[in-house]
GROMACS .gro file of C-alpha atoms in nm:
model
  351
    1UNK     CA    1  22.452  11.011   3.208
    2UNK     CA    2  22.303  11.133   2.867
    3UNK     CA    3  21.891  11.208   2.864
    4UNK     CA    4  21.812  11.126   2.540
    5UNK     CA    5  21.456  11.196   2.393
    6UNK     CA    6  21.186  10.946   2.330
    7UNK     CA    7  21.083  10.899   1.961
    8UNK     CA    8  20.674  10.851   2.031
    9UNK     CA    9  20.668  11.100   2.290
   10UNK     CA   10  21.014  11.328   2.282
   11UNK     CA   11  21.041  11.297   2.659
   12UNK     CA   12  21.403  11.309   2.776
   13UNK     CA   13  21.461  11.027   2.980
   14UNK     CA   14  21.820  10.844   3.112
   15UNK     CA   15  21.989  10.689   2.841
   16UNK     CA   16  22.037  10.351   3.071
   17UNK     CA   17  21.531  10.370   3.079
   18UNK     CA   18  21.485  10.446   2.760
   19UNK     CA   19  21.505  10.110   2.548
   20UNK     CA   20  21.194  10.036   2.871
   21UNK     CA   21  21.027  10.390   2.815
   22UNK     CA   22  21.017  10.328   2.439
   23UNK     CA   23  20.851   9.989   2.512
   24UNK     CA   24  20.579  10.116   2.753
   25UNK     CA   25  20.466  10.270   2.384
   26UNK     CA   26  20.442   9.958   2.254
   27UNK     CA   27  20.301   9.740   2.498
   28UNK     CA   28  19.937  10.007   2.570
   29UNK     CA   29  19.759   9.690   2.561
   30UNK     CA   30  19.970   9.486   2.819
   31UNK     CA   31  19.907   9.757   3.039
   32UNK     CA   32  19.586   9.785   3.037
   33UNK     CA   33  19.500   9.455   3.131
   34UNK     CA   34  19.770   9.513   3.439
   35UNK     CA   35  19.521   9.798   3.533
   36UNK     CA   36  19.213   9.550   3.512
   37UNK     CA   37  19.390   9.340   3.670
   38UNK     CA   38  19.529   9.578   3.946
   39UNK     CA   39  19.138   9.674   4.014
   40UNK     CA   40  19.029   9.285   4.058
   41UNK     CA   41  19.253   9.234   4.363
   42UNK     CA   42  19.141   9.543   4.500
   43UNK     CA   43  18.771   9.474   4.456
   44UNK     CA   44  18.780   9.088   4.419
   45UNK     CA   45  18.445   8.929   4.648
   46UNK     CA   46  18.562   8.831   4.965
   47UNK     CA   47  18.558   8.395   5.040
   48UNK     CA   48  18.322   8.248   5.229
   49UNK     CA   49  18.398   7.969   5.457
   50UNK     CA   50  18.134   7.776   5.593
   51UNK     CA   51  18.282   7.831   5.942
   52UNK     CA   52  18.242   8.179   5.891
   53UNK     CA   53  17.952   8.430   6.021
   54UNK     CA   54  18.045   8.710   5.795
   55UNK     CA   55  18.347   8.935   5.630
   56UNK     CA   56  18.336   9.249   5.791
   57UNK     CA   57  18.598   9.414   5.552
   58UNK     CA   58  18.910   9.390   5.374
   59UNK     CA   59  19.142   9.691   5.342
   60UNK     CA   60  19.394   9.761   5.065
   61UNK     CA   61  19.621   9.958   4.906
   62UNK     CA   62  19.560  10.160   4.609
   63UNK     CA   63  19.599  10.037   4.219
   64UNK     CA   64  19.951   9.918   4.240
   65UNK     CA   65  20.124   9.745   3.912
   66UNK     CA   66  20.208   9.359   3.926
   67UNK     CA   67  20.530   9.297   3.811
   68UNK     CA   68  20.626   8.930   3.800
   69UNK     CA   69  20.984   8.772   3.777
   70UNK     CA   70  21.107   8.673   3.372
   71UNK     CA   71  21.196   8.351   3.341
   72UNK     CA   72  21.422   8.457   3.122
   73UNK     CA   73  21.578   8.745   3.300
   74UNK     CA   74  21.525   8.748   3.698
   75UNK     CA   75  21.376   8.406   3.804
   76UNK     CA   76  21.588   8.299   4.140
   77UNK     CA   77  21.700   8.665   4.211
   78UNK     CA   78  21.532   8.937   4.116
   79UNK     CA   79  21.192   8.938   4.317
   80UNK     CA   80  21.362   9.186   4.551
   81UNK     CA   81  21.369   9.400   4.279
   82UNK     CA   82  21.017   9.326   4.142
   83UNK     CA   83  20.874   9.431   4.469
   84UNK     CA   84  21.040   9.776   4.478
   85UNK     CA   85  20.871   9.809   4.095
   86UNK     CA   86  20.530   9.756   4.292
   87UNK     CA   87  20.596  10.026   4.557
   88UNK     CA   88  20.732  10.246   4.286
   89UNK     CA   89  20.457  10.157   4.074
   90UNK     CA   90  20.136  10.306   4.370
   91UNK     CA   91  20.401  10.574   4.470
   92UNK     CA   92  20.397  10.693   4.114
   93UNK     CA   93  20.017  10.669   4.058
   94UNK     CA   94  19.919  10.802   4.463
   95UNK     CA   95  20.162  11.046   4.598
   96UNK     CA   96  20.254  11.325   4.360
   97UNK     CA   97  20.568  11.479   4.606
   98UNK     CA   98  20.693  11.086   4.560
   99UNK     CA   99  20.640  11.113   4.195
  100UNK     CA  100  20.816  11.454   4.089
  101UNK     CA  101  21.137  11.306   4.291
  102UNK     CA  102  21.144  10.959   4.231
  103UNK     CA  103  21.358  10.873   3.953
  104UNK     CA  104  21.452  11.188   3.756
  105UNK     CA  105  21.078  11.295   3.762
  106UNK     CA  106  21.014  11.061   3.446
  107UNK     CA  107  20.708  10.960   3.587
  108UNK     CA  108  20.777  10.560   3.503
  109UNK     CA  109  20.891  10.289   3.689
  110UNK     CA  110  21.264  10.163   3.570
  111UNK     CA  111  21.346   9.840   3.491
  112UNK     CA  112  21.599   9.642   3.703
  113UNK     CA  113  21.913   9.715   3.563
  114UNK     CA  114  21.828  10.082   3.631
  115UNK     CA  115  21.707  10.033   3.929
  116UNK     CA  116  22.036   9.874   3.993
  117UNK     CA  117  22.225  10.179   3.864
  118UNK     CA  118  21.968  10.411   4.090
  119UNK     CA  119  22.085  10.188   4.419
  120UNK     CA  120  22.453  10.221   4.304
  121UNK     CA  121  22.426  10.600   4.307
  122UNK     CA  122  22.223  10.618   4.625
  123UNK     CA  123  22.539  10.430   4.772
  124UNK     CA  124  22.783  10.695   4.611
  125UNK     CA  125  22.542  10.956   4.773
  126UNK     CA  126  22.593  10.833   5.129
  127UNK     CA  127  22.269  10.603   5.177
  128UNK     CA  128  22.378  10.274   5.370
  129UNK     CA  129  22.715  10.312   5.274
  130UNK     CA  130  22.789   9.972   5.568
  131UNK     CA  131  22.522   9.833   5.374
  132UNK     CA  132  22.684   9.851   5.074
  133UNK     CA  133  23.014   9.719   5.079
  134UNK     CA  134  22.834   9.350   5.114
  135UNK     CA  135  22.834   9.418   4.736
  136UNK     CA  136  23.166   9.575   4.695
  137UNK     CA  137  22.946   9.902   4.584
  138UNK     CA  138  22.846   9.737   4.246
  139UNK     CA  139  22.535   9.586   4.174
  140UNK     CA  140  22.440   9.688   3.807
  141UNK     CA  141  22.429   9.381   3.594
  142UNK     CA  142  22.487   9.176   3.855
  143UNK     CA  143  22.239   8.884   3.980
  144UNK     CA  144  22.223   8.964   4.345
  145UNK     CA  145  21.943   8.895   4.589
  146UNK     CA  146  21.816   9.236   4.786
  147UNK     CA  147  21.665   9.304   5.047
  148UNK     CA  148  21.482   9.546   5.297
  149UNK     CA  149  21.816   9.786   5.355
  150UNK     CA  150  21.899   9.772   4.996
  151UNK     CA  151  21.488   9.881   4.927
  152UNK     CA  152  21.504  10.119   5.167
  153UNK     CA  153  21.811  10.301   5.088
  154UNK     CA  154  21.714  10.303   4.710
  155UNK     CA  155  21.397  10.543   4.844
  156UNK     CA  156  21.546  10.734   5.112
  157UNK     CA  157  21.771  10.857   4.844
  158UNK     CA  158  21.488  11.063   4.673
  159UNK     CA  159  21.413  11.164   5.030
  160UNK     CA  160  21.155  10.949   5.100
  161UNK     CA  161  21.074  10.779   5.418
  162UNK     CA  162  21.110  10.428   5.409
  163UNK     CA  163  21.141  10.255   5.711
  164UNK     CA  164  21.255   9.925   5.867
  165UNK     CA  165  21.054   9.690   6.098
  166UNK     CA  166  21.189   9.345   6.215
  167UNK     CA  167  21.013   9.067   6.369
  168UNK     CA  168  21.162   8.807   6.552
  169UNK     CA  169  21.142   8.495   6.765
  170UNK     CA  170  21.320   8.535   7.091
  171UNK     CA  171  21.573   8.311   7.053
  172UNK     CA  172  21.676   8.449   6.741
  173UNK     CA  173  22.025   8.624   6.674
  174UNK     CA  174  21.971   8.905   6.435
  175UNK     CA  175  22.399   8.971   6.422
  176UNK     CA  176  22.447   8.880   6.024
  177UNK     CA  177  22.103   9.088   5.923
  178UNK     CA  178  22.057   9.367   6.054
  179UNK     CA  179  22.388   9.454   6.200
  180UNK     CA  180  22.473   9.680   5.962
  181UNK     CA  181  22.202   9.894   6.083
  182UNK     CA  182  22.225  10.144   6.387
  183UNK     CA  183  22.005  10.047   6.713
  184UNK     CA  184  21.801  10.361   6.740
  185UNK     CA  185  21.447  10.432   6.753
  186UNK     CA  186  21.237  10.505   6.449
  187UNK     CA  187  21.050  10.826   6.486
  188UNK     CA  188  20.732  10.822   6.264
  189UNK     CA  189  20.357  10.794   6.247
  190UNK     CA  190  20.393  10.415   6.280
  191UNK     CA  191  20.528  10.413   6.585
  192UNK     CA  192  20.229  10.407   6.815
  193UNK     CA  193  20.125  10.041   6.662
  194UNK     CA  194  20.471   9.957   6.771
  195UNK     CA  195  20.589  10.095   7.111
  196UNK     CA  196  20.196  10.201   7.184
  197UNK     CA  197  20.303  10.561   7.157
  198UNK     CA  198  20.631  10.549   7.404
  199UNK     CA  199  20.951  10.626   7.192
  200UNK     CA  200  21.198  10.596   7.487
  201UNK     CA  201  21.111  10.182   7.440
  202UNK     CA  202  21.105  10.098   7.817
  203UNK     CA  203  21.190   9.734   7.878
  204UNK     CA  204  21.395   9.707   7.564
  205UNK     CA  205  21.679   9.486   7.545
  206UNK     CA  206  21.987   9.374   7.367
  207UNK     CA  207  22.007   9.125   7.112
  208UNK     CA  208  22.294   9.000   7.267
  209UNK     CA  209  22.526   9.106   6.980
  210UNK     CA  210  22.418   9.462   7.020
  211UNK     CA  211  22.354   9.505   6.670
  212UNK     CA  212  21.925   9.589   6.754
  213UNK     CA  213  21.668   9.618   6.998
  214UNK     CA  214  21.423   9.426   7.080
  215UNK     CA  215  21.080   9.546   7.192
  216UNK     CA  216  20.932   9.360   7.524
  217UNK     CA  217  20.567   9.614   7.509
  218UNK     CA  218  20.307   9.313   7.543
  219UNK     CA  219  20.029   9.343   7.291
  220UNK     CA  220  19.698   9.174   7.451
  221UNK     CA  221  19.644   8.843   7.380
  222UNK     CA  222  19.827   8.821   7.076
  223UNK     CA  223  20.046   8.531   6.985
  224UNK     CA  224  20.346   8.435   6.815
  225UNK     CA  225  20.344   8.564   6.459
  226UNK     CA  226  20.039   8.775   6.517
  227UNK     CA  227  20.241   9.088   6.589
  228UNK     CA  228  20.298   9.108   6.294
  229UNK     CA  229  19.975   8.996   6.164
  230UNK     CA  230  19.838   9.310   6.420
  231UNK     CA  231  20.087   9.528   6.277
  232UNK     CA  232  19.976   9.544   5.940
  233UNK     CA  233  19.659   9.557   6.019
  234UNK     CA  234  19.742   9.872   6.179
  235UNK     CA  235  19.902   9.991   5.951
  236UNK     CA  236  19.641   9.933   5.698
  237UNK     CA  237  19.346  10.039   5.864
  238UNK     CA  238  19.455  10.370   6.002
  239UNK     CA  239  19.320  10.684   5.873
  240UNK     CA  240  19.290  10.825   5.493
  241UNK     CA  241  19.055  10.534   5.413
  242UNK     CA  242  18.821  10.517   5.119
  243UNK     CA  243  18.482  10.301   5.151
  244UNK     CA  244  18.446  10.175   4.772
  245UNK     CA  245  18.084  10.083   4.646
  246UNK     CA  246  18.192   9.712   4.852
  247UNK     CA  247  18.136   9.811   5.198
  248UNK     CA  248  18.345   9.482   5.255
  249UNK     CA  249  18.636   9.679   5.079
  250UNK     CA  250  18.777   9.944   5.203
  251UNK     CA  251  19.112  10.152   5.013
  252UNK     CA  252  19.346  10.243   5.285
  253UNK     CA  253  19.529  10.521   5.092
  254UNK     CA  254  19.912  10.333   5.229
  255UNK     CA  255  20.157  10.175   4.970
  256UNK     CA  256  20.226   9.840   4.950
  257UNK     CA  257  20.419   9.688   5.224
  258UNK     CA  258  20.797   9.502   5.140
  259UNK     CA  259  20.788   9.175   5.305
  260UNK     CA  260  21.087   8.977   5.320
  261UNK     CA  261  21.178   8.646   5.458
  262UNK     CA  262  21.506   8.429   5.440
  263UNK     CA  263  21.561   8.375   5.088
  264UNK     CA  264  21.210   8.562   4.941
  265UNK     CA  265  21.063   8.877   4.955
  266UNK     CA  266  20.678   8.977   4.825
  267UNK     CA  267  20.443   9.281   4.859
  268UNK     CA  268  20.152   9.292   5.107
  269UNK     CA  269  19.890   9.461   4.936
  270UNK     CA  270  19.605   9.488   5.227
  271UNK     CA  271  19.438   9.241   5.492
  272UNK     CA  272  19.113   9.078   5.557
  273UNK     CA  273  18.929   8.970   5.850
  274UNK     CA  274  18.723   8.717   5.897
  275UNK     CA  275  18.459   8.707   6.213
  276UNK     CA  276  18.399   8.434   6.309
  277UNK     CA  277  18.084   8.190   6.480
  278UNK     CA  278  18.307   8.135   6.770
  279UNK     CA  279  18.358   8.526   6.790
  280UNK     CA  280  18.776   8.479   6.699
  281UNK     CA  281  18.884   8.696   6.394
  282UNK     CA  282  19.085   8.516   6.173
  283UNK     CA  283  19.298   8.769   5.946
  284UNK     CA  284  19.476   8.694   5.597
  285UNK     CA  285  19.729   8.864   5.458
  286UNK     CA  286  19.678   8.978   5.077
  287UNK     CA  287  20.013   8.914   4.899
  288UNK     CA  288  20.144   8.957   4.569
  289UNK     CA  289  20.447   8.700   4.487
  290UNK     CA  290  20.651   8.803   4.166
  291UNK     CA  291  20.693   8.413   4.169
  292UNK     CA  292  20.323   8.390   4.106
  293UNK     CA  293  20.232   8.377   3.693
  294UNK     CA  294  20.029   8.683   3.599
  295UNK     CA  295  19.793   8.478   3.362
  296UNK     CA  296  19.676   8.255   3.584
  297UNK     CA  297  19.595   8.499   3.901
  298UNK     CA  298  19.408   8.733   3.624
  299UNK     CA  299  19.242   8.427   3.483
  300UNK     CA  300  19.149   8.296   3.845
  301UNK     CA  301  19.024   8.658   3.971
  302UNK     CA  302  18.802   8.708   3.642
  303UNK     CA  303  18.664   8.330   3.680
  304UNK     CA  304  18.605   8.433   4.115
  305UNK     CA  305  18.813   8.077   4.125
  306UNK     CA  306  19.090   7.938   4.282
  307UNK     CA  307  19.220   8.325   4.370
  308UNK     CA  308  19.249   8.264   4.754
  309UNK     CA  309  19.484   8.041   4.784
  310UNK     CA  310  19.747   8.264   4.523
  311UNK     CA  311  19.682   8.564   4.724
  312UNK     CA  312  19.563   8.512   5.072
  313UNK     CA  313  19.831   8.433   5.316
  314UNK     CA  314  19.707   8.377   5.722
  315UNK     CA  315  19.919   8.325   5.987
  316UNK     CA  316  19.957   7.963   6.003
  317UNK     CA  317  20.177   8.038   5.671
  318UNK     CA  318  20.429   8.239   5.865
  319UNK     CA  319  20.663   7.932   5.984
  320UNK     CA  320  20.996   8.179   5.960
  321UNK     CA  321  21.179   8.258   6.272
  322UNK     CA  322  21.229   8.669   6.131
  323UNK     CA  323  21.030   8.860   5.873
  324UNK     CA  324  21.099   9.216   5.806
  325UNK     CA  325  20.859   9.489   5.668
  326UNK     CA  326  20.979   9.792   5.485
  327UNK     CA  327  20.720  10.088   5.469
  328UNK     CA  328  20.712  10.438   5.335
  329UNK     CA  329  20.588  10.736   5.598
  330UNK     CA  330  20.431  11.025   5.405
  331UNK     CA  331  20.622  11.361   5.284
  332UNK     CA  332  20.976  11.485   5.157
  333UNK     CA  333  21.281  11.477   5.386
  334UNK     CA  334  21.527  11.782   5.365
  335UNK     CA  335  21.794  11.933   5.532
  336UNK     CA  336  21.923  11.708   5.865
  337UNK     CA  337  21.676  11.491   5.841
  338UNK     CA  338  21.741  11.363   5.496
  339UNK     CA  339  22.131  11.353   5.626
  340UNK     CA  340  22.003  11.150   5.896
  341UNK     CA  341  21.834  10.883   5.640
  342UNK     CA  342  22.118  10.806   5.529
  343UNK     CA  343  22.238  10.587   5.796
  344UNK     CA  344  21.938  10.261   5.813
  345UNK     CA  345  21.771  10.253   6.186
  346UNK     CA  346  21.512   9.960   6.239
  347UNK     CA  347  21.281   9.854   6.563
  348UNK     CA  348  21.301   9.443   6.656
  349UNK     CA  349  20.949   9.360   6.756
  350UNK     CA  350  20.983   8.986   6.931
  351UNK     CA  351  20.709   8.750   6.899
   0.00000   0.00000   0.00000
């Protein structure tokens, strides 16, 4: 691959980035107002429903770019691909090991058809090599719909650790999706909010096909699609927070969160909770959708209109039999460990 060098900056970049690199230049303006924009959803004033006593916070990611589909280039099949541009986009910006690997080092985010080319060499590498003969090993130029392995292998091959979770109804078969991946136990920080700190997963069973493991730990009271609901919460509340000037806001310090469902994927940003008269909290998801148009979610977070219902997502919404979350644990993976990555491990929690 030739590294030829920007003409506004002289930067060497790969050949296949630097037609996008050249129009980053060009587009200052554009990306400012992503910034802006990137700030309102982070600090946007809570809603107020009548049934409710008061917010006691929401907590979110860090600035994180929006990239929406192109109607003219992605719409039906590339929001897979948008999402991993969000990730890359706060892993760039918050996590300076992520951003002197990710990438070459440039320091941008690609555009999909090299991100397509990245996923195709993570393949060649080793990284979900099962995973990728669904696609005969070629993706670049191609219109495929991704997913969660394809997301995650694309990271762990800069040695980052992205991880798998899947949540499930009971009587759901999880043979055709996650198959491909080995049943073993993922060994990271998130763990306690799944297994409540035991990694030997006692009371786990069989799928049925054998392809995962499903995760019988009760948690409480909670419901249905709540796991997952509880999960993220979790996972967005832990520790590394930052109280902004809103003490209803608070900026959790964790990337975005890949959420995918049959046929669609989007990025969870953060998570709100509402307390409630009654004393129930309700929670809502905060969700970016590269479906969504970017002019009207600016114009509706500027106008404190109409913003709720493009970016707040509670559980009622989650109708879907199996979601799956892919998240990225802190640090730099060398040696056996990054050998290990290479083959994709995930945890079934069963609602």
């Amino acid at each position: 691959m030739e590294f030829p060098a920007c003409p506004f900056c002289n930067v060497t970049v790969p050949s296949l980035e630097i037609e996008r690199h050249a129009n980053d230049h060009l587009d200052d303006e554009e990306y400012a107002r992503d910034l802006e924009f990137a700030q309102q959803i982070s600090l946007a004033p809570p809603f107020v429903d009548n049934s409710v006593e008061h917010i006691n916070s929401s907590w979110d990611s860090p600035q994180e770019q929006f990239f929406k589909s192109v109607e003219s280039e992605d719409v039906g099949w590339g929001c897979g691909w948008r999402n991993i541009q969000m990730l890359s986009s706060h892993l760039l910006k918050q996590r300076q090991e992520a951003r002197e690997v990710l990438y070459g080092g440039s320091g941008f985010v690609p555009d999909i058809a090299a991100l397509q080319r990245w996923l195709e060499l993570a393949w060649e590498r080793g990284f979900d090599t099962l995973g990728s003969n669904d696609f005969d090993q070629k993706i670049y130029g191609r219109r495929n719909w991704i997913g969660t392995t394809e997301c995650a292998a694309l990271f762990r091959s800069f040695a980052l650790r992205a991880r798998i979770v899947d949540f499930c109804g009971k009587d759901v078969s999880l043979g055709k999706t996650v198959g491909k991946r080995k049943v073993m136990q993922v060994y990271g920080p998130m763990d306690k909010f799944l297994l409540k700190g035991d990694s030997k997963i006692p009371g786990a069973v069989s799928s049925g096909d054998g392809s995962c493991k499903h995760s019988n730990i009760p948690f409480g009271n909670i419901e249905g699609h709540q796991v997952l609901i509880d999960w993220v919460w979790n996972y967005f509340s832990g520790n590394n927070s930052i109280q902004t000037g809103n003490q209803r806001v608070v900026l959790s310090g964790k990337p975005p969160l890949y959420f995918q469902r049959d046929g669609h994927s989007r990025t969870i940003i953060g998570i709100q909770v509402q307390h409630q008269i009654n004393g129930m909290q309700h929670y809502n998801l905060l969700i970016l959708d590269p479906a969504s148009k970017t002019r009207a979610l600016e114009k509706s977070l500027k106008e404190n209109v109409g913003w709720q219902k493009l970016i707040k997502r509670g559980v009622h919404t989650l109708k879907k039999d199996q979601y799956q979350l892919c998240f990225i644990d802190p640090g730099i993976a060398s040696g056996e460990e990054l050998e290990k990555l290479k083959t994709l491990h995930s945890i079934c929690v069963e609602f």
